[in-house]
């Protein structure tokens, strides 16, 4: 199974006799509290036009639980997540395609959660909605109830202690922008910097100018240069476990399994007892 699907391939599948379940996960990292900008409204964007048949999924409410000590986007309650996915028509025996507004972070969060909880066939639309050349719809579908029941895989998830250990025993990638990794700026969390031993690997370098993922061979070369191989365990974190999911997806495209530290920097930095590294080097 591939982790991504092109817009052309998706159009063919929709036109075929067994279209996938479509999930629209438009979301944007908001700095509204810090800058006074209006909050992004993904549901309004969805209502204005979406891929026909797609169901809107709210990242903040259905793909995460309330922010707190475990970070800004902790894991959702699995019973509530499963119920939300069933309402959206998700069933174990039917493929799922997720998309967002083009950055790829939110769609990857949905992809990762569904894969981590046992769905066998989930793909992200490469390039998101901007790559879609077909018609858009303003009709909100009412899908039949799905049968998906989450069954999480502990191997795909890291907590703070496991992330710290992995930074020494394997490769821990920091998916945030380089200036946040280096501690030069921190617009959201308590303090800037990174987990000691983590390697800077911004998500922007996983995609080309069109927002689509680089070819698998190029991604393998990129991650190899960062010390990643199939011989060592790999983990990823970011600010709150959203953009890091895009990096896990990029690694999957490259054929490299990786675990996600969902709490990420928002959880790590909230505890003053945890060490913080700054500067361009891992330590």
PDB file of C-alpha atoms in Angstrom:
ATOM      1  CA  UNK A   1       0.000   0.000   0.000  1.00  0.00           C
ATOM      2  CA  UNK A   2       1.257   3.478  -0.861  1.00  0.00           C
ATOM      3  CA  UNK A   3       0.945   6.372   1.576  1.00  0.00           C
ATOM      4  CA  UNK A   4      -0.015   9.019  -0.975  1.00  0.00           C
ATOM      5  CA  UNK A   5      -2.272   9.288  -4.008  1.00  0.00           C
ATOM      6  CA  UNK A   6      -2.155  11.763  -6.893  1.00  0.00           C
ATOM      7  CA  UNK A   7      -5.133  13.916  -7.847  1.00  0.00           C
ATOM      8  CA  UNK A   8      -5.386  12.067 -11.158  1.00  0.00           C
ATOM      9  CA  UNK A   9      -5.451   8.684  -9.431  1.00  0.00           C
ATOM     10  CA  UNK A  10      -8.055   9.929  -6.957  1.00  0.00           C
ATOM     11  CA  UNK A  11     -10.297  11.187  -9.774  1.00  0.00           C
ATOM     12  CA  UNK A  12     -10.150   7.733 -11.407  1.00  0.00           C
ATOM     13  CA  UNK A  13     -11.037   6.022  -8.122  1.00  0.00           C
ATOM     14  CA  UNK A  14     -13.964   8.370  -7.479  1.00  0.00           C
ATOM     15  CA  UNK A  15     -15.300   7.694 -10.974  1.00  0.00           C
ATOM     16  CA  UNK A  16     -14.923   3.946 -10.467  1.00  0.00           C
ATOM     17  CA  UNK A  17     -17.355   1.630  -8.805  1.00  0.00           C
ATOM     18  CA  UNK A  18     -15.717   1.648  -5.348  1.00  0.00           C
ATOM     19  CA  UNK A  19     -14.702   5.189  -4.407  1.00  0.00           C
ATOM     20  CA  UNK A  20     -12.720   5.711  -1.203  1.00  0.00           C
ATOM     21  CA  UNK A  21     -14.020   7.468   1.877  1.00  0.00           C
ATOM     22  CA  UNK A  22     -12.906  11.097   1.562  1.00  0.00           C
ATOM     23  CA  UNK A  23     -11.977  13.166   4.607  1.00  0.00           C
ATOM     24  CA  UNK A  24     -11.411  16.932   4.361  1.00  0.00           C
ATOM     25  CA  UNK A  25      -9.097  17.986   7.206  1.00  0.00           C
ATOM     26  CA  UNK A  26      -8.456  21.644   6.424  1.00  0.00           C
ATOM     27  CA  UNK A  27      -6.689  23.287   9.344  1.00  0.00           C
ATOM     28  CA  UNK A  28      -4.028  25.901   9.854  1.00  0.00           C
ATOM     29  CA  UNK A  29      -1.568  26.557  12.664  1.00  0.00           C
ATOM     30  CA  UNK A  30      -2.988  29.704  14.220  1.00  0.00           C
ATOM     31  CA  UNK A  31      -0.987  32.453  15.862  1.00  0.00           C
ATOM     32  CA  UNK A  32      -4.173  34.410  16.527  1.00  0.00           C
ATOM     33  CA  UNK A  33      -3.564  34.697  20.259  1.00  0.00           C
ATOM     34  CA  UNK A  34      -0.085  36.103  19.680  1.00  0.00           C
ATOM     35  CA  UNK A  35      -0.785  38.310  16.675  1.00  0.00           C
ATOM     36  CA  UNK A  36      -4.476  39.130  16.847  1.00  0.00           C
ATOM     37  CA  UNK A  37      -5.149  37.581  13.437  1.00  0.00           C
ATOM     38  CA  UNK A  38      -8.559  35.965  12.829  1.00  0.00           C
ATOM     39  CA  UNK A  39      -8.839  32.285  13.647  1.00  0.00           C
ATOM     40  CA  UNK A  40      -8.769  29.999  10.606  1.00  0.00           C
ATOM     41  CA  UNK A  41     -12.156  28.348  10.047  1.00  0.00           C
ATOM     42  CA  UNK A  42     -11.667  25.023   8.291  1.00  0.00           C
ATOM     43  CA  UNK A  43     -15.368  24.186   8.411  1.00  0.00           C
ATOM     44  CA  UNK A  44     -16.212  27.412   6.571  1.00  0.00           C
ATOM     45  CA  UNK A  45     -13.563  26.616   3.962  1.00  0.00           C
ATOM     46  CA  UNK A  46     -15.096  23.168   3.555  1.00  0.00           C
ATOM     47  CA  UNK A  47     -18.607  24.604   3.191  1.00  0.00           C
ATOM     48  CA  UNK A  48     -17.411  26.961   0.451  1.00  0.00           C
ATOM     49  CA  UNK A  49     -16.211  24.040  -1.655  1.00  0.00           C
ATOM     50  CA  UNK A  50     -14.775  20.554  -1.221  1.00  0.00           C
ATOM     51  CA  UNK A  51     -14.113  17.428  -3.247  1.00  0.00           C
ATOM     52  CA  UNK A  52     -17.521  15.854  -3.918  1.00  0.00           C
ATOM     53  CA  UNK A  53     -18.397  13.307  -1.261  1.00  0.00           C
ATOM     54  CA  UNK A  54     -15.800  14.474   1.265  1.00  0.00           C
ATOM     55  CA  UNK A  55     -16.717  14.747   4.949  1.00  0.00           C
ATOM     56  CA  UNK A  56     -15.184  17.473   7.089  1.00  0.00           C
ATOM     57  CA  UNK A  57     -13.052  16.364  10.045  1.00  0.00           C
ATOM     58  CA  UNK A  58     -12.161  18.878  12.760  1.00  0.00           C
ATOM     59  CA  UNK A  59      -8.516  18.403  13.742  1.00  0.00           C
ATOM     60  CA  UNK A  60      -8.758  20.262  17.057  1.00  0.00           C
ATOM     61  CA  UNK A  61     -11.884  18.427  18.217  1.00  0.00           C
ATOM     62  CA  UNK A  62     -11.767  15.019  16.530  1.00  0.00           C
ATOM     63  CA  UNK A  63      -8.062  14.337  15.943  1.00  0.00           C
ATOM     64  CA  UNK A  64      -6.858  15.709  19.286  1.00  0.00           C
ATOM     65  CA  UNK A  65      -8.060  16.195  22.832  1.00  0.00           C
ATOM     66  CA  UNK A  66      -8.012  19.456  24.777  1.00  0.00           C
ATOM     67  CA  UNK A  67      -4.610  21.144  25.165  1.00  0.00           C
ATOM     68  CA  UNK A  68      -2.891  20.809  28.514  1.00  0.00           C
ATOM     69  CA  UNK A  69       0.155  19.256  30.159  1.00  0.00           C
ATOM     70  CA  UNK A  70       0.379  16.635  27.392  1.00  0.00           C
ATOM     71  CA  UNK A  71       0.763  19.318  24.731  1.00  0.00           C
ATOM     72  CA  UNK A  72      -1.314  21.474  22.427  1.00  0.00           C
ATOM     73  CA  UNK A  73      -2.680  18.562  20.377  1.00  0.00           C
ATOM     74  CA  UNK A  74      -2.613  15.462  22.584  1.00  0.00           C
ATOM     75  CA  UNK A  75      -4.031  12.192  21.359  1.00  0.00           C
ATOM     76  CA  UNK A  76      -7.817  12.158  21.125  1.00  0.00           C
ATOM     77  CA  UNK A  77      -9.874   9.927  23.334  1.00  0.00           C
ATOM     78  CA  UNK A  78      -9.856   6.776  21.220  1.00  0.00           C
ATOM     79  CA  UNK A  79     -13.541   6.011  21.765  1.00  0.00           C
ATOM     80  CA  UNK A  80     -14.461   9.515  20.626  1.00  0.00           C
ATOM     81  CA  UNK A  81     -12.048   9.318  17.701  1.00  0.00           C
ATOM     82  CA  UNK A  82     -13.526   6.001  16.600  1.00  0.00           C
ATOM     83  CA  UNK A  83     -17.059   7.400  16.836  1.00  0.00           C
ATOM     84  CA  UNK A  84     -16.047  10.423  14.745  1.00  0.00           C
ATOM     85  CA  UNK A  85     -14.500   8.218  12.088  1.00  0.00           C
ATOM     86  CA  UNK A  86     -17.568   5.962  11.952  1.00  0.00           C
ATOM     87  CA  UNK A  87     -19.799   9.048  11.573  1.00  0.00           C
ATOM     88  CA  UNK A  88     -17.616  10.032   8.631  1.00  0.00           C
ATOM     89  CA  UNK A  89     -18.249   6.630   7.046  1.00  0.00           C
ATOM     90  CA  UNK A  90     -14.884   5.051   7.791  1.00  0.00           C
ATOM     91  CA  UNK A  91     -14.893   1.252   7.689  1.00  0.00           C
ATOM     92  CA  UNK A  92     -11.990  -1.151   7.983  1.00  0.00           C
ATOM     93  CA  UNK A  93     -12.660  -2.751   4.602  1.00  0.00           C
ATOM     94  CA  UNK A  94     -12.910   0.479   2.587  1.00  0.00           C
ATOM     95  CA  UNK A  95      -9.987   2.684   1.514  1.00  0.00           C
ATOM     96  CA  UNK A  96      -9.700   6.188   2.959  1.00  0.00           C
ATOM     97  CA  UNK A  97      -8.176   9.274   1.320  1.00  0.00           C
ATOM     98  CA  UNK A  98      -7.502  12.364   3.405  1.00  0.00           C
ATOM     99  CA  UNK A  99      -6.623  15.859   2.211  1.00  0.00           C
ATOM    100  CA  UNK A 100      -6.145  19.385   3.530  1.00  0.00           C
ATOM    101  CA  UNK A 101      -5.503  22.840   2.115  1.00  0.00           C
ATOM    102  CA  UNK A 102      -2.116  21.922   0.718  1.00  0.00           C
ATOM    103  CA  UNK A 103       0.419  22.137   3.546  1.00  0.00           C
ATOM    104  CA  UNK A 104      -0.064  18.461   4.277  1.00  0.00           C
ATOM    105  CA  UNK A 105       0.214  18.648   8.053  1.00  0.00           C
ATOM    106  CA  UNK A 106      -3.438  18.160   8.991  1.00  0.00           C
ATOM    107  CA  UNK A 107      -4.071  15.434   6.433  1.00  0.00           C
ATOM    108  CA  UNK A 108      -0.994  13.617   7.681  1.00  0.00           C
ATOM    109  CA  UNK A 109      -2.277  13.820  11.269  1.00  0.00           C
ATOM    110  CA  UNK A 110      -5.483  12.063  10.144  1.00  0.00           C
ATOM    111  CA  UNK A 111      -3.462   9.571   8.076  1.00  0.00           C
ATOM    112  CA  UNK A 112      -1.184   8.798  11.008  1.00  0.00           C
ATOM    113  CA  UNK A 113      -4.021   8.377  13.515  1.00  0.00           C
ATOM    114  CA  UNK A 114      -5.951   6.020  11.256  1.00  0.00           C
ATOM    115  CA  UNK A 115      -2.855   3.985  10.423  1.00  0.00           C
ATOM    116  CA  UNK A 116      -1.684   3.912  14.063  1.00  0.00           C
ATOM    117  CA  UNK A 117      -5.101   2.698  15.187  1.00  0.00           C
ATOM    118  CA  UNK A 118      -5.191  -0.117  12.649  1.00  0.00           C
ATOM    119  CA  UNK A 119      -6.851   1.036   9.437  1.00  0.00           C
ATOM    120  CA  UNK A 120      -5.159  -0.943   6.640  1.00  0.00           C
ATOM    121  CA  UNK A 121      -5.631   1.434   3.691  1.00  0.00           C
ATOM    122  CA  UNK A 122      -5.215   5.190   4.181  1.00  0.00           C
ATOM    123  CA  UNK A 123      -3.598   7.617   1.743  1.00  0.00           C
ATOM    124  CA  UNK A 124      -3.028  11.358   1.629  1.00  0.00           C
ATOM    125  CA  UNK A 125      -3.857  13.389  -1.468  1.00  0.00           C
ATOM    126  CA  UNK A 126      -0.442  14.543  -2.665  1.00  0.00           C
ATOM    127  CA  UNK A 127      -0.471  18.349  -2.818  1.00  0.00           C
ATOM    128  CA  UNK A 128      -3.817  18.604  -1.037  1.00  0.00           C
ATOM    129  CA  UNK A 129      -6.827  20.416  -2.417  1.00  0.00           C
ATOM    130  CA  UNK A 130      -4.743  22.767  -4.637  1.00  0.00           C
ATOM    131  CA  UNK A 131      -3.687  19.711  -6.658  1.00  0.00           C
ATOM    132  CA  UNK A 132      -7.296  18.732  -7.328  1.00  0.00           C
ATOM    133  CA  UNK A 133      -8.402  19.663 -10.861  1.00  0.00           C
ATOM    134  CA  UNK A 134     -11.939  18.307 -10.668  1.00  0.00           C
ATOM    135  CA  UNK A 135     -15.160  20.006  -9.616  1.00  0.00           C
ATOM    136  CA  UNK A 136     -15.902  21.157  -6.080  1.00  0.00           C
ATOM    137  CA  UNK A 137     -19.144  20.671  -4.194  1.00  0.00           C
ATOM    138  CA  UNK A 138     -20.978  22.599  -1.496  1.00  0.00           C
ATOM    139  CA  UNK A 139     -23.208  19.627  -0.645  1.00  0.00           C
ATOM    140  CA  UNK A 140     -22.590  18.098   2.774  1.00  0.00           C
ATOM    141  CA  UNK A 141     -22.894  14.318   2.393  1.00  0.00           C
ATOM    142  CA  UNK A 142     -24.576  12.038   4.913  1.00  0.00           C
ATOM    143  CA  UNK A 143     -22.521   8.834   4.736  1.00  0.00           C
ATOM    144  CA  UNK A 144     -23.680   5.520   6.102  1.00  0.00           C
ATOM    145  CA  UNK A 145     -22.208   4.708   9.515  1.00  0.00           C
ATOM    146  CA  UNK A 146     -18.837   3.001   9.228  1.00  0.00           C
ATOM    147  CA  UNK A 147     -17.545   0.093  11.288  1.00  0.00           C
ATOM    148  CA  UNK A 148     -13.987   1.235  12.114  1.00  0.00           C
ATOM    149  CA  UNK A 149     -12.832   0.393  15.670  1.00  0.00           C
ATOM    150  CA  UNK A 150      -9.448   1.854  16.728  1.00  0.00           C
ATOM    151  CA  UNK A 151      -6.821  -0.685  17.781  1.00  0.00           C
ATOM    152  CA  UNK A 152      -3.617   1.305  18.426  1.00  0.00           C
ATOM    153  CA  UNK A 153      -0.095   0.003  17.834  1.00  0.00           C
ATOM    154  CA  UNK A 154       2.143   0.954  20.785  1.00  0.00           C
ATOM    155  CA  UNK A 155       5.230   0.701  18.576  1.00  0.00           C
ATOM    156  CA  UNK A 156       4.265   3.746  16.546  1.00  0.00           C
ATOM    157  CA  UNK A 157       4.029   6.162  19.468  1.00  0.00           C
ATOM    158  CA  UNK A 158       6.640   7.857  21.666  1.00  0.00           C
ATOM    159  CA  UNK A 159       6.255   9.564  25.023  1.00  0.00           C
ATOM    160  CA  UNK A 160       8.697  12.178  26.348  1.00  0.00           C
ATOM    161  CA  UNK A 161      11.046   9.669  27.978  1.00  0.00           C
ATOM    162  CA  UNK A 162      11.103   7.433  24.915  1.00  0.00           C
ATOM    163  CA  UNK A 163      11.806  10.435  22.664  1.00  0.00           C
ATOM    164  CA  UNK A 164      14.716  11.465  24.866  1.00  0.00           C
ATOM    165  CA  UNK A 165      16.121   7.936  24.810  1.00  0.00           C
ATOM    166  CA  UNK A 166      15.704   7.643  21.051  1.00  0.00           C
ATOM    167  CA  UNK A 167      17.721  10.829  20.550  1.00  0.00           C
ATOM    168  CA  UNK A 168      20.676   8.860  21.901  1.00  0.00           C
ATOM    169  CA  UNK A 169      19.997   5.341  20.626  1.00  0.00           C
ATOM    170  CA  UNK A 170      18.555   6.113  17.195  1.00  0.00           C
ATOM    171  CA  UNK A 171      17.539   9.213  15.239  1.00  0.00           C
ATOM    172  CA  UNK A 172      15.056  11.771  16.562  1.00  0.00           C
ATOM    173  CA  UNK A 173      14.012  14.309  13.924  1.00  0.00           C
ATOM    174  CA  UNK A 174      12.688  17.776  14.777  1.00  0.00           C
ATOM    175  CA  UNK A 175      10.214  18.731  12.029  1.00  0.00           C
ATOM    176  CA  UNK A 176       9.845  22.413  12.967  1.00  0.00           C
ATOM    177  CA  UNK A 177      11.369  25.373  11.173  1.00  0.00           C
ATOM    178  CA  UNK A 178      15.107  25.690  11.735  1.00  0.00           C
ATOM    179  CA  UNK A 179      14.884  28.938  13.688  1.00  0.00           C
ATOM    180  CA  UNK A 180      12.582  27.328  16.246  1.00  0.00           C
ATOM    181  CA  UNK A 181      14.893  24.312  16.524  1.00  0.00           C
ATOM    182  CA  UNK A 182      17.863  26.617  17.114  1.00  0.00           C
ATOM    183  CA  UNK A 183      15.921  28.571  19.738  1.00  0.00           C
ATOM    184  CA  UNK A 184      16.167  31.872  17.881  1.00  0.00           C
ATOM    185  CA  UNK A 185      12.385  32.407  17.984  1.00  0.00           C
ATOM    186  CA  UNK A 186       9.509  30.688  19.731  1.00  0.00           C
ATOM    187  CA  UNK A 187       6.105  32.189  18.940  1.00  0.00           C
ATOM    188  CA  UNK A 188       3.973  29.635  20.772  1.00  0.00           C
ATOM    189  CA  UNK A 189       5.648  27.547  23.461  1.00  0.00           C
ATOM    190  CA  UNK A 190       7.240  28.448  26.803  1.00  0.00           C
ATOM    191  CA  UNK A 191      10.840  28.316  25.611  1.00  0.00           C
ATOM    192  CA  UNK A 192      12.730  27.851  22.350  1.00  0.00           C
ATOM    193  CA  UNK A 193      15.259  25.172  21.447  1.00  0.00           C
ATOM    194  CA  UNK A 194      15.095  21.436  20.920  1.00  0.00           C
ATOM    195  CA  UNK A 195      15.310  18.072  22.646  1.00  0.00           C
ATOM    196  CA  UNK A 196      19.022  17.343  23.227  1.00  0.00           C
ATOM    197  CA  UNK A 197      20.295  14.995  20.526  1.00  0.00           C
ATOM    198  CA  UNK A 198      17.492  15.746  18.055  1.00  0.00           C
ATOM    199  CA  UNK A 199      18.364  16.555  14.440  1.00  0.00           C
ATOM    200  CA  UNK A 200      16.784  19.486  12.592  1.00  0.00           C
ATOM    201  CA  UNK A 201      14.634  18.285   9.671  1.00  0.00           C
ATOM    202  CA  UNK A 202      12.045  20.930   8.635  1.00  0.00           C
ATOM    203  CA  UNK A 203       8.972  19.593   6.860  1.00  0.00           C
ATOM    204  CA  UNK A 204       9.362  22.207   4.119  1.00  0.00           C
ATOM    205  CA  UNK A 205      12.235  20.151   2.709  1.00  0.00           C
ATOM    206  CA  UNK A 206       9.994  17.122   2.144  1.00  0.00           C
ATOM    207  CA  UNK A 207       8.042  18.786  -0.654  1.00  0.00           C
ATOM    208  CA  UNK A 208       8.683  20.668  -3.871  1.00  0.00           C
ATOM    209  CA  UNK A 209       7.478  24.151  -4.861  1.00  0.00           C
ATOM    210  CA  UNK A 210       4.099  22.686  -5.868  1.00  0.00           C
ATOM    211  CA  UNK A 211       3.543  21.286  -2.371  1.00  0.00           C
ATOM    212  CA  UNK A 212       3.838  17.683  -3.525  1.00  0.00           C
ATOM    213  CA  UNK A 213       6.206  15.223  -1.933  1.00  0.00           C
ATOM    214  CA  UNK A 214       9.633  14.792  -3.443  1.00  0.00           C
ATOM    215  CA  UNK A 215      10.213  11.475  -5.238  1.00  0.00           C
ATOM    216  CA  UNK A 216      10.866   8.569  -2.889  1.00  0.00           C
ATOM    217  CA  UNK A 217      14.523   8.312  -3.923  1.00  0.00           C
ATOM    218  CA  UNK A 218      15.092  12.007  -3.172  1.00  0.00           C
ATOM    219  CA  UNK A 219      13.431  11.643   0.217  1.00  0.00           C
ATOM    220  CA  UNK A 220      15.626   8.649   1.011  1.00  0.00           C
ATOM    221  CA  UNK A 221      18.702  10.702   0.129  1.00  0.00           C
ATOM    222  CA  UNK A 222      17.487  13.574   2.283  1.00  0.00           C
ATOM    223  CA  UNK A 223      16.900  11.393   5.330  1.00  0.00           C
ATOM    224  CA  UNK A 224      20.114   9.442   4.795  1.00  0.00           C
ATOM    225  CA  UNK A 225      22.029  12.722   5.010  1.00  0.00           C
ATOM    226  CA  UNK A 226      20.357  13.287   8.391  1.00  0.00           C
ATOM    227  CA  UNK A 227      21.557   9.907   9.680  1.00  0.00           C
ATOM    228  CA  UNK A 228      18.364   7.958   8.992  1.00  0.00           C
ATOM    229  CA  UNK A 229      18.466   4.391   7.763  1.00  0.00           C
ATOM    230  CA  UNK A 230      16.350   1.283   8.036  1.00  0.00           C
ATOM    231  CA  UNK A 231      18.893  -0.091  10.524  1.00  0.00           C
ATOM    232  CA  UNK A 232      18.175   2.383  13.338  1.00  0.00           C
ATOM    233  CA  UNK A 233      14.906   3.366  15.029  1.00  0.00           C
ATOM    234  CA  UNK A 234      13.528   6.725  13.931  1.00  0.00           C
ATOM    235  CA  UNK A 235      11.204   9.120  15.722  1.00  0.00           C
ATOM    236  CA  UNK A 236       9.779  12.529  14.861  1.00  0.00           C
ATOM    237  CA  UNK A 237       8.423  15.460  16.843  1.00  0.00           C
ATOM    238  CA  UNK A 238       7.395  19.043  16.099  1.00  0.00           C
ATOM    239  CA  UNK A 239       5.495  21.682  18.052  1.00  0.00           C
ATOM    240  CA  UNK A 240       2.372  19.701  18.865  1.00  0.00           C
ATOM    241  CA  UNK A 241       2.401  16.465  16.882  1.00  0.00           C
ATOM    242  CA  UNK A 242       0.789  17.789  13.679  1.00  0.00           C
ATOM    243  CA  UNK A 243       3.578  18.790  11.286  1.00  0.00           C
ATOM    244  CA  UNK A 244       5.638  15.854  12.568  1.00  0.00           C
ATOM    245  CA  UNK A 245       2.966  13.548  11.145  1.00  0.00           C
ATOM    246  CA  UNK A 246       3.806  14.962   7.717  1.00  0.00           C
ATOM    247  CA  UNK A 247       7.430  13.956   8.321  1.00  0.00           C
ATOM    248  CA  UNK A 248       6.366  10.448   9.338  1.00  0.00           C
ATOM    249  CA  UNK A 249       4.389  10.365   6.088  1.00  0.00           C
ATOM    250  CA  UNK A 250       7.425  11.518   4.085  1.00  0.00           C
ATOM    251  CA  UNK A 251       9.476   8.795   5.729  1.00  0.00           C
ATOM    252  CA  UNK A 252       6.781   6.268   4.797  1.00  0.00           C
ATOM    253  CA  UNK A 253       6.964   7.436   1.172  1.00  0.00           C
ATOM    254  CA  UNK A 254      10.714   6.793   1.392  1.00  0.00           C
ATOM    255  CA  UNK A 255      10.064   3.317   2.801  1.00  0.00           C
ATOM    256  CA  UNK A 256      11.274   4.108   6.319  1.00  0.00           C
ATOM    257  CA  UNK A 257       9.062   3.401   9.359  1.00  0.00           C
ATOM    258  CA  UNK A 258       9.049   6.010  12.121  1.00  0.00           C
ATOM    259  CA  UNK A 259       7.322   6.667  15.429  1.00  0.00           C
ATOM    260  CA  UNK A 260       5.642   9.943  16.415  1.00  0.00           C
ATOM    261  CA  UNK A 261       6.130  11.854  19.656  1.00  0.00           C
ATOM    262  CA  UNK A 262       2.641  13.359  19.800  1.00  0.00           C
ATOM    263  CA  UNK A 263       3.237  15.612  22.815  1.00  0.00           C
ATOM    264  CA  UNK A 264       6.219  17.115  20.972  1.00  0.00           C
ATOM    265  CA  UNK A 265       7.841  20.393  21.979  1.00  0.00           C
ATOM    266  CA  UNK A 266       4.639  21.799  23.491  1.00  0.00           C
ATOM    267  CA  UNK A 267       4.688  18.998  26.074  1.00  0.00           C
ATOM    268  CA  UNK A 268       8.469  18.787  26.451  1.00  0.00           C
ATOM    269  CA  UNK A 269       9.003  22.513  27.015  1.00  0.00           C
ATOM    270  CA  UNK A 270       6.136  22.826  29.489  1.00  0.00           C
ATOM    271  CA  UNK A 271       8.210  20.976  32.110  1.00  0.00           C
ATOM    272  CA  UNK A 272      11.102  23.160  33.345  1.00  0.00           C
ATOM    273  CA  UNK A 273      12.956  20.072  34.579  1.00  0.00           C
ATOM    274  CA  UNK A 274      13.478  18.755  31.051  1.00  0.00           C
ATOM    275  CA  UNK A 275      16.747  19.779  29.352  1.00  0.00           C
ATOM    276  CA  UNK A 276      16.715  22.146  26.387  1.00  0.00           C
ATOM    277  CA  UNK A 277      19.405  22.461  23.707  1.00  0.00           C
ATOM    278  CA  UNK A 278      19.840  25.530  21.519  1.00  0.00           C
ATOM    279  CA  UNK A 279      21.906  26.301  18.445  1.00  0.00           C
ATOM    280  CA  UNK A 280      22.394  24.465  15.151  1.00  0.00           C
ATOM    281  CA  UNK A 281      23.845  21.252  16.585  1.00  0.00           C
ATOM    282  CA  UNK A 282      21.950  18.377  18.202  1.00  0.00           C
ATOM    283  CA  UNK A 283      23.507  19.028  21.619  1.00  0.00           C
TER     284      UNK A 283
END
